[in-house]
Coordinates of C-alpha atoms in Angstrom, one line a residue:
Chain A
M1 CA 0.0 0.0 0.0
L2 CA 2.7 2.4 1.0
E3 CA 4.8 1.5 -2.0
S4 CA 2.5 3.6 -4.2
Y5 CA 3.8 6.7 -2.4
I6 CA 7.4 6.2 -3.3
P7 CA 6.9 7.9 -6.7
I8 CA 5.4 10.8 -4.9
M9 CA 8.5 11.1 -2.7
L10 CA 10.6 10.9 -5.8
V11 CA 8.6 13.7 -7.5
L12 CA 8.8 15.9 -4.4
S13 CA 12.6 15.4 -4.2
F14 CA 13.0 16.2 -7.9
A15 CA 11.0 19.4 -7.4
L16 CA 12.9 20.3 -4.3
I17 CA 16.3 19.8 -6.0
F18 CA 15.0 21.9 -8.9
A19 CA 13.8 24.7 -6.7
V20 CA 17.0 24.8 -4.6
V21 CA 19.3 24.7 -7.6
M22 CA 17.4 27.3 -9.6
I23 CA 17.0 29.8 -6.7
N24 CA 20.7 29.7 -5.9
L25 CA 21.9 29.6 -9.5
S26 CA 21.4 33.3 -10.3
S27 CA 23.3 34.5 -7.3
L28 CA 26.3 32.4 -8.6
L29 CA 26.0 33.4 -12.3
G30 CA 24.7 37.0 -12.0
P31 CA 26.6 40.1 -11.0
S32 CA 26.5 41.3 -7.4
K33 CA 26.9 45.1 -7.0
P34 CA 24.5 46.0 -4.1
D35 CA 24.1 49.6 -3.1
K36 CA 21.9 51.4 -0.6
E37 CA 19.4 52.7 -3.2
K38 CA 19.1 49.3 -4.9
L39 CA 18.4 47.5 -1.6
S40 CA 15.8 49.9 -0.4
T41 CA 12.1 49.0 -0.6
Y42 CA 10.5 49.8 -3.8
E43 CA 7.9 52.5 -3.6
S44 CA 7.5 53.9 -7.2
G45 CA 10.7 55.9 -6.9
M46 CA 9.8 57.8 -3.7
E47 CA 11.5 57.5 -0.3
P48 CA 9.5 54.7 1.4
I49 CA 7.0 56.1 3.9
G50 CA 6.7 54.0 7.1
T51 CA 7.1 50.3 7.0
A52 CA 5.0 47.5 5.5
R53 CA 4.7 45.9 9.0
E54 CA 1.4 47.7 9.7
R55 CA -2.0 46.6 10.7
F56 CA -4.2 45.4 7.9
S57 CA -8.0 45.2 7.4
V58 CA -9.7 42.7 9.8
K59 CA -11.7 41.4 6.9
Y60 CA -8.9 39.2 5.7
Y61 CA -8.8 37.7 9.1
M62 CA -12.6 37.1 9.0
V63 CA -12.3 35.4 5.6
A64 CA -9.6 33.1 7.0
V65 CA -11.7 32.2 10.0
S66 CA -14.8 31.4 7.9
F67 CA -12.6 29.4 5.5
I68 CA -11.4 27.1 8.2
L69 CA -15.0 26.6 9.4
F70 CA -16.3 25.7 6.0
D71 CA -13.3 23.8 4.8
L72 CA -13.6 21.5 7.8
E73 CA -17.2 20.9 7.0
V74 CA -16.4 20.2 3.4
V75 CA -13.7 17.7 4.5
F76 CA -16.4 15.9 6.6
L77 CA -18.4 15.4 3.4
Y78 CA -15.6 13.5 1.6
P79 CA -16.0 10.2 3.4
W80 CA -19.7 10.3 2.7
A81 CA -19.3 11.2 -1.0
I82 CA -16.8 8.3 -1.7
S83 CA -19.0 5.6 -0.3
F84 CA -22.4 7.0 -1.4
I85 CA -22.8 5.2 -4.8
N86 CA -21.8 1.9 -3.3
F87 CA -24.6 1.8 -0.8
P88 CA -27.8 -0.3 -1.3
K89 CA -30.9 1.8 -2.0
A90 CA -32.3 2.0 1.5
E91 CA -29.0 3.0 3.1
M92 CA -28.5 5.5 0.2
V93 CA -31.7 7.3 1.1
Y94 CA -30.8 7.3 4.8
S95 CA -27.3 8.7 4.2
L96 CA -28.7 11.2 1.7
I97 CA -31.1 12.6 4.4
V98 CA -28.3 12.7 7.0
A99 CA -26.0 14.5 4.5
L100 CA -28.8 17.0 3.6
I101 CA -29.2 17.9 7.3
F102 CA -25.5 18.4 7.5
I103 CA -25.4 20.6 4.3
F104 CA -28.4 22.5 5.6
I105 CA -26.5 23.4 8.8
L106 CA -23.6 24.4 6.6
F107 CA -25.9 26.6 4.5
V108 CA -27.5 28.2 7.6
G109 CA -24.0 29.1 8.8
L110 CA -23.3 30.8 5.5
I111 CA -26.6 32.7 5.7
Y112 CA -25.8 33.8 9.2
E113 CA -22.3 35.0 8.1
Y114 CA -24.0 36.9 5.3
K115 CA -26.6 38.5 7.5
K116 CA -23.8 39.5 10.1
G117 CA -22.0 41.3 7.2
V118 CA -18.8 39.2 7.5
L119 CA -18.7 38.8 3.7
K120 CA -19.3 42.5 3.0
W121 CA -16.4 44.4 1.4
D122 CA -16.8 48.1 0.9
Chain B
M1 CA 18.4 -6.5 -11.4
P2 CA 16.0 -6.8 -8.5
E3 CA 12.3 -6.0 -9.3
W4 CA 12.1 -3.0 -7.0
L5 CA 15.1 -1.3 -8.7
I6 CA 13.5 -1.7 -12.1
D7 CA 10.3 -0.2 -10.7
I8 CA 12.2 2.8 -9.4
L9 CA 14.1 3.2 -12.6
I10 CA 10.8 3.2 -14.6
T11 CA 9.4 5.8 -12.2
L12 CA 12.5 8.0 -12.5
T13 CA 12.3 7.8 -16.3
K14 CA 8.6 8.8 -16.1
I15 CA 9.4 11.7 -13.8
V16 CA 12.2 13.0 -16.0
I17 CA 10.1 12.8 -19.1
V18 CA 7.0 14.3 -17.5
E19 CA 8.8 17.2 -15.7
G20 CA 10.8 17.9 -18.8
V21 CA 7.6 18.1 -20.9
I22 CA 6.0 20.3 -18.2
L23 CA 8.9 22.7 -18.0
T24 CA 9.1 23.0 -21.8
A25 CA 5.4 23.5 -22.0
V26 CA 5.7 26.2 -19.3
A27 CA 8.3 28.0 -21.4
Y28 CA 6.2 27.8 -24.5
S29 CA 2.9 28.8 -22.8
V30 CA 4.7 32.0 -21.8
Y31 CA 5.6 32.4 -25.5
A32 CA 2.0 31.4 -26.5
E33 CA 0.6 34.0 -24.1
R34 CA 2.8 36.7 -25.6
R35 CA 1.9 35.8 -29.1
V36 CA -1.8 35.4 -28.4
S37 CA -1.9 38.7 -26.5
A38 CA -0.1 40.4 -29.4
F39 CA -2.6 38.9 -31.8
T40 CA -5.6 40.1 -29.6
Q41 CA -4.2 43.6 -29.5
N42 CA -3.3 43.7 -33.2
R43 CA 0.5 43.6 -32.5
I44 CA 3.1 41.2 -33.7
G45 CA 4.7 40.0 -30.5
P46 CA 8.1 38.3 -30.1
N47 CA 9.2 37.1 -33.6
R48 CA 12.9 37.9 -33.8
V49 CA 14.7 35.1 -31.9
G50 CA 14.7 32.0 -34.1
P51 CA 11.9 31.1 -36.5
A52 CA 8.7 33.0 -35.5
G53 CA 10.4 33.9 -32.2
L54 CA 10.3 30.2 -31.1
L55 CA 13.7 30.5 -29.3
Q56 CA 12.5 33.5 -27.2
P57 CA 11.7 31.4 -24.0
L58 CA 15.3 30.0 -24.0
V59 CA 16.8 33.5 -24.3
D60 CA 14.5 34.8 -21.5
V61 CA 15.7 32.0 -19.2
V62 CA 19.4 32.8 -19.9
K63 CA 18.7 36.5 -19.4
L64 CA 17.0 35.9 -16.1
L65 CA 19.9 33.6 -14.9
M66 CA 22.4 36.4 -15.6
K67 CA 20.6 39.0 -13.7
E68 CA 21.6 40.3 -10.3
D69 CA 19.8 38.6 -7.4
I70 CA 18.5 41.5 -5.2
V71 CA 17.3 40.9 -1.7
P72 CA 15.9 44.1 -0.2
A73 CA 17.7 45.2 3.0
K74 CA 14.5 45.2 5.0
A75 CA 13.4 41.8 3.8
N76 CA 13.4 38.6 5.9
R77 CA 16.2 36.8 3.9
L78 CA 15.3 33.2 4.7
V79 CA 11.5 33.5 4.0
H80 CA 12.2 35.7 1.0
A81 CA 14.2 32.8 -0.5
L82 CA 11.8 30.1 0.7
A83 CA 8.7 31.6 -0.8
P84 CA 9.5 31.1 -4.5
G85 CA 10.8 27.6 -3.6
I86 CA 7.4 26.6 -2.2
S87 CA 5.6 28.0 -5.2
I88 CA 7.6 26.0 -7.7
L89 CA 7.7 22.9 -5.6
V90 CA 4.0 22.8 -5.4
A91 CA 3.5 23.6 -9.0
L92 CA 5.9 20.9 -10.2
S93 CA 4.7 18.1 -8.0
T94 CA 0.9 18.4 -8.4
F95 CA 1.1 16.6 -11.8
A96 CA 2.4 13.4 -10.1
V97 CA -1.1 11.8 -9.8
I98 CA -2.6 12.8 -13.1
P99 CA -2.9 9.9 -15.6
F100 CA -1.9 11.0 -19.1
G101 CA -2.6 7.7 -20.9
D102 CA -3.8 4.1 -20.5
K103 CA -1.5 1.2 -19.5
I104 CA 1.0 0.3 -22.1
L105 CA 2.9 -3.0 -22.7
L106 CA 6.6 -2.4 -23.1
A107 CA 9.1 -5.3 -23.2
G108 CA 6.6 -7.6 -21.6
R109 CA 6.0 -5.2 -18.7
E110 CA 2.8 -3.3 -18.0
I111 CA 3.6 0.4 -17.5
K112 CA 1.0 2.9 -16.2
L113 CA 1.2 6.3 -17.9
Q114 CA 0.9 8.1 -14.6
I115 CA 3.8 8.8 -12.2
A116 CA 2.1 7.8 -8.9
D117 CA -1.1 5.7 -8.9
V118 CA -2.3 6.5 -5.4
N119 CA -5.8 5.8 -4.3
I120 CA -6.3 9.4 -2.9
G121 CA -5.3 11.2 -6.1
I122 CA -7.9 14.0 -5.7
L123 CA -7.0 14.6 -2.1
Y124 CA -3.3 14.9 -3.0
I125 CA -4.2 17.5 -5.6
L126 CA -6.4 19.5 -3.3
A127 CA -3.7 19.3 -0.5
L128 CA -1.0 20.6 -2.8
V129 CA -3.2 23.4 -4.2
S130 CA -3.8 24.6 -0.7
L131 CA -0.1 24.6 0.0
G132 CA 0.4 26.9 -2.9
V133 CA -1.1 29.8 -1.0
Y134 CA 1.9 29.7 1.4
G135 CA 4.4 30.7 -1.4
V136 CA 2.3 33.8 -2.3
T137 CA 1.5 34.8 1.2
L138 CA 5.1 34.4 2.6
S139 CA 6.6 36.2 -0.4
G140 CA 4.2 39.1 0.3
W141 CA 5.0 39.3 3.9
S142 CA 8.8 38.7 3.8
S143 CA 9.5 41.4 1.2
N144 CA 8.5 44.1 3.7
S145 CA 7.0 46.2 0.9
K146 CA 3.5 47.6 0.9
Y147 CA 2.7 46.4 -2.6
S148 CA 3.9 42.9 -1.8
L149 CA 2.0 42.8 1.5
L150 CA -1.3 43.9 -0.1
G151 CA -0.8 41.5 -3.0
G152 CA 0.0 38.6 -0.7
L153 CA -3.0 39.3 1.6
R154 CA -5.4 39.7 -1.3
S155 CA -4.2 36.5 -2.9
S156 CA -4.4 34.4 0.3
A157 CA -8.0 35.6 1.0
Q158 CA -8.9 35.0 -2.7
M159 CA -7.3 31.5 -2.9
I160 CA -8.8 30.2 0.3
S161 CA -12.3 31.5 -0.7
Y162 CA -12.3 29.7 -4.0
E163 CA -10.7 26.6 -2.6
L164 CA -14.0 25.9 -0.9
S165 CA -16.1 25.9 -4.1
M166 CA -13.3 23.9 -5.8
G167 CA -13.5 21.2 -3.1
L168 CA -17.3 21.2 -3.3
A169 CA -17.3 21.0 -7.1
V170 CA -15.0 18.0 -7.0
L171 CA -17.4 16.3 -4.6
G172 CA -19.9 16.0 -7.4
V173 CA -17.4 13.9 -9.5
I174 CA -16.5 11.8 -6.5
L175 CA -20.2 11.1 -5.9
I176 CA -20.7 9.7 -9.4
N177 CA -17.5 7.7 -9.4
G178 CA -17.2 6.6 -5.8
S179 CA -13.5 6.9 -5.9
F180 CA -10.6 9.3 -5.3
E181 CA -8.5 7.5 -7.9
L182 CA -8.0 9.7 -11.0
D183 CA -7.3 6.6 -13.1
T184 CA -10.8 5.1 -12.2
I185 CA -12.4 8.5 -12.9
V186 CA -10.9 8.6 -16.4
Q187 CA -11.8 4.9 -17.1
N188 CA -15.4 5.7 -16.1
Q189 CA -15.5 8.5 -18.7
F190 CA -15.3 6.0 -21.5
G191 CA -16.5 7.2 -24.9
W192 CA -18.6 10.3 -24.6
K193 CA -19.5 9.8 -20.9
W194 CA -17.5 12.8 -20.0
N195 CA -18.2 14.3 -16.6
I196 CA -18.8 17.7 -18.2
I197 CA -22.1 16.3 -19.5
L198 CA -23.0 14.7 -16.2
Q199 CA -21.8 17.6 -14.1
P200 CA -22.3 20.9 -16.1
I201 CA -22.7 23.1 -13.0
G202 CA -19.8 21.4 -11.2
F203 CA -17.6 22.0 -14.3
L204 CA -18.5 25.7 -14.4
T205 CA -17.8 26.1 -10.6
F206 CA -14.5 24.2 -10.9
L207 CA -13.4 26.2 -13.9
V208 CA -14.1 29.5 -12.3
S209 CA -12.4 28.4 -9.1
A210 CA -9.4 27.2 -11.1
F211 CA -9.0 30.6 -12.6
A212 CA -9.1 32.1 -9.1
E213 CA -6.7 29.6 -7.7
T214 CA -4.1 30.2 -10.4
N215 CA -4.5 34.0 -10.0
R216 CA -5.4 34.5 -13.6
T217 CA -7.5 37.3 -15.1
P218 CA -10.3 38.0 -14.3
F219 CA -9.1 37.2 -10.8
D220 CA -5.5 38.5 -11.0
L221 CA -5.9 41.0 -8.2
P222 CA -2.8 39.8 -6.3
E223 CA -0.7 41.4 -9.1
A224 CA -3.1 44.1 -10.4
E225 CA -0.3 46.1 -12.1
Q226 CA -2.1 49.4 -12.1
E227 CA -2.4 49.5 -8.3
L228 CA 0.1 47.1 -6.9
V229 CA 3.1 47.3 -9.4
G230 CA 3.9 43.6 -9.4
G231 CA 1.9 42.4 -6.4
Y232 CA 3.5 39.8 -4.2
H233 CA 6.6 39.5 -6.4
T234 CA 7.4 43.2 -6.6
E235 CA 10.6 42.8 -4.6
Y236 CA 11.9 39.8 -6.5
S237 CA 14.5 39.7 -9.2
S238 CA 16.4 37.3 -11.4
M239 CA 15.7 33.5 -11.0
K240 CA 13.5 34.0 -7.9
F241 CA 11.2 36.1 -9.9
A242 CA 11.4 33.6 -12.7
M243 CA 10.3 30.9 -10.2
F244 CA 7.0 32.7 -9.5
F245 CA 6.6 33.2 -13.2
L246 CA 7.3 29.5 -13.9
A247 CA 5.0 28.5 -11.1
E248 CA 2.1 30.6 -12.4
Y249 CA 2.3 28.9 -15.8
A250 CA 2.9 25.5 -14.4
N251 CA -0.2 26.0 -12.3
V252 CA -2.2 26.9 -15.4
I253 CA -1.0 23.7 -17.1
V254 CA -1.7 21.6 -14.0
A255 CA -5.1 23.2 -13.6
S256 CA -5.9 22.5 -17.3
S257 CA -4.8 18.9 -16.8
V258 CA -6.9 18.5 -13.7
I259 CA -10.0 19.9 -15.5
T260 CA -9.3 17.6 -18.4
T261 CA -8.9 14.6 -16.1
L262 CA -12.0 15.3 -14.0
Y263 CA -14.4 16.7 -16.6
L264 CA -13.2 16.3 -20.2
G265 CA -12.5 12.6 -20.2
G266 CA -8.8 12.7 -19.5
W267 CA -7.0 10.6 -22.2
Q268 CA -10.2 9.1 -23.5
F269 CA -10.5 9.4 -27.3
P270 CA -14.1 8.6 -28.3
Y271 CA -14.7 5.7 -30.8
L272 CA -10.9 5.1 -31.1
Q273 CA -11.4 1.4 -30.1
T274 CA -13.8 0.8 -33.0
F275 CA -11.1 1.4 -35.7
G276 CA -9.1 -1.8 -34.8
L277 CA -5.8 0.0 -34.6
P278 CA -2.7 -1.6 -33.1
D279 CA -2.5 -1.2 -29.3
M280 CA 0.7 0.9 -29.3
L281 CA -0.9 3.4 -31.8
V282 CA -4.0 3.6 -29.7
S283 CA -2.0 4.4 -26.6
I284 CA 0.0 7.1 -28.4
L285 CA -3.2 8.6 -29.8
Q286 CA -4.7 8.6 -26.3
V287 CA -1.7 10.5 -24.9
L288 CA -2.0 12.9 -27.8
A289 CA -5.7 13.3 -27.0
F290 CA -4.8 14.2 -23.4
C291 CA -2.1 16.7 -24.6
G292 CA -4.5 18.2 -27.1
K293 CA -7.2 18.8 -24.5
V294 CA -4.7 20.3 -22.1
F295 CA -3.4 22.5 -24.8
L296 CA -6.9 23.8 -25.7
M297 CA -7.6 24.5 -22.0
V298 CA -4.3 26.5 -21.7
L299 CA -5.3 28.4 -24.8
F300 CA -8.6 29.1 -23.2
F301 CA -6.9 30.4 -20.0
I302 CA -4.8 32.8 -22.2
W303 CA -7.8 33.8 -24.3
V304 CA -9.8 34.7 -21.2
R305 CA -7.0 36.7 -19.8
W306 CA -6.8 39.0 -22.9
T307 CA -10.6 39.3 -23.2
I308 CA -12.1 39.9 -19.8
P309 CA -11.4 42.9 -17.5
R310 CA -10.4 42.4 -13.9
F311 CA -12.9 42.2 -11.1
R312 CA -13.1 44.6 -8.2
Y313 CA -12.1 43.0 -4.9
D314 CA -15.6 43.1 -3.4
Q315 CA -17.1 41.7 -6.6
L316 CA -14.5 38.9 -6.4
M317 CA -15.4 38.1 -2.8
N318 CA -19.1 38.3 -3.5
L319 CA -18.8 35.9 -6.4
G320 CA -16.8 33.5 -4.4
W321 CA -18.9 33.4 -1.2
K322 CA -22.4 34.3 -2.5
A323 CA -22.5 32.7 -5.9
M324 CA -19.8 30.0 -6.3
L325 CA -20.2 28.4 -2.8
P326 CA -24.1 28.1 -2.9
L327 CA -23.9 27.0 -6.5
A328 CA -21.4 24.2 -5.6
L329 CA -23.5 23.2 -2.7
A330 CA -26.6 23.1 -4.9
N331 CA -24.7 21.0 -7.4
L332 CA -23.7 18.5 -4.7
V333 CA -27.3 18.2 -3.3
L334 CA -28.7 17.8 -6.8
T335 CA -26.2 15.2 -7.8
A336 CA -26.9 13.2 -4.7
I337 CA -30.6 13.4 -5.1
I338 CA -30.5 12.3 -8.8
L339 CA -28.1 9.4 -7.9
T340 CA -30.6 8.2 -5.3
L341 CA -33.6 8.5 -7.6
F342 CA -31.9 6.5 -10.4
K343 CA -30.5 3.8 -8.0
T344 CA -32.2 0.5 -8.6

């Protein structure tokens, strides 16, 4: 069973070697003449004002939180989906009803978020 | 030679060929993008290096290799170097589970035209796609530049929003096939039984999410040039910049392959078996069918980019959460109900 993952390990190591070599290659081949202006932060030719380490809109954070919630719920649907077609008719109907209740709760959560204005960007 | 060594050698050969083809295809999809965009805008595009400009990608790579590698003084050096690595690593390894042809018999040995035949193929793809967001977010944060930070933030919020509808759209295909194995899914799409016919809404949702996941127009807000310069890779130069560039096009190719595999019949070539051709020729034609479908999808990605204007950020988020997510859920429920009704 686990043997089928050896090719994946090989692919990942190939990609890793490729990434490491490529990223280091240009610092070997390219010139290196750093100066103060060149190493300063780009801001359309102006002197940088402040730093980028500032607070950002809380909405990104809200999106991340709701993503984790919904993604977990989607993950719970996967085991159901993979076995669904192999069930006999009676169990299929039963599992469909259970899944519909689960999806309904998921959907109510989405409506709640919508009404609370979490998904509002303006 | 022991049996396991032969297996590993076969796998290594497959990896070298497939990755080689992907990297070449990436270089030439950049070229294709430039030519198609020029054609759309009534320009000529690169046509000087080699016949019809065909050597342009090679020259570009050499140019990028010879450029100075600039790391901004305020950047976090380690993460700054790590981020393009993550991007390219994810982009190059996602293809591992995609079947690009049926089994072939070579020297009395059955060889699967798929690098890794794991039974959780779809989960592997979804897992790697969600890892891709790290490359973009970390590059945005580590550059310590306002443009990069905004680009990275936008991109992470966008990618995770559309990942939901992507995961839900795939569920429709899993429901029909009862398997995570991509090979089984392709085998089930024999003839014209392509999933796009059985799952039109799922296909649409998946397609839109794939555009958002690869940060392509109309969802290319992470690098909206007019407002964010280069977006998350503003502070990158030389090969590190090229890695993001490579990863973007590799992602387009991988997304096209996944769409082909899940919805457009993978390597299936309708009515091919009825002609009575030799087995080897059938296999080759199937691989070519897969390549052709992927090529058309990539062309579609490019075509859309030069046709449709960019969304505003609130429109993007509204589409993701208020249209795509309910649509994908509705598709899932509809598929399950229809499957139950037709079950004997």
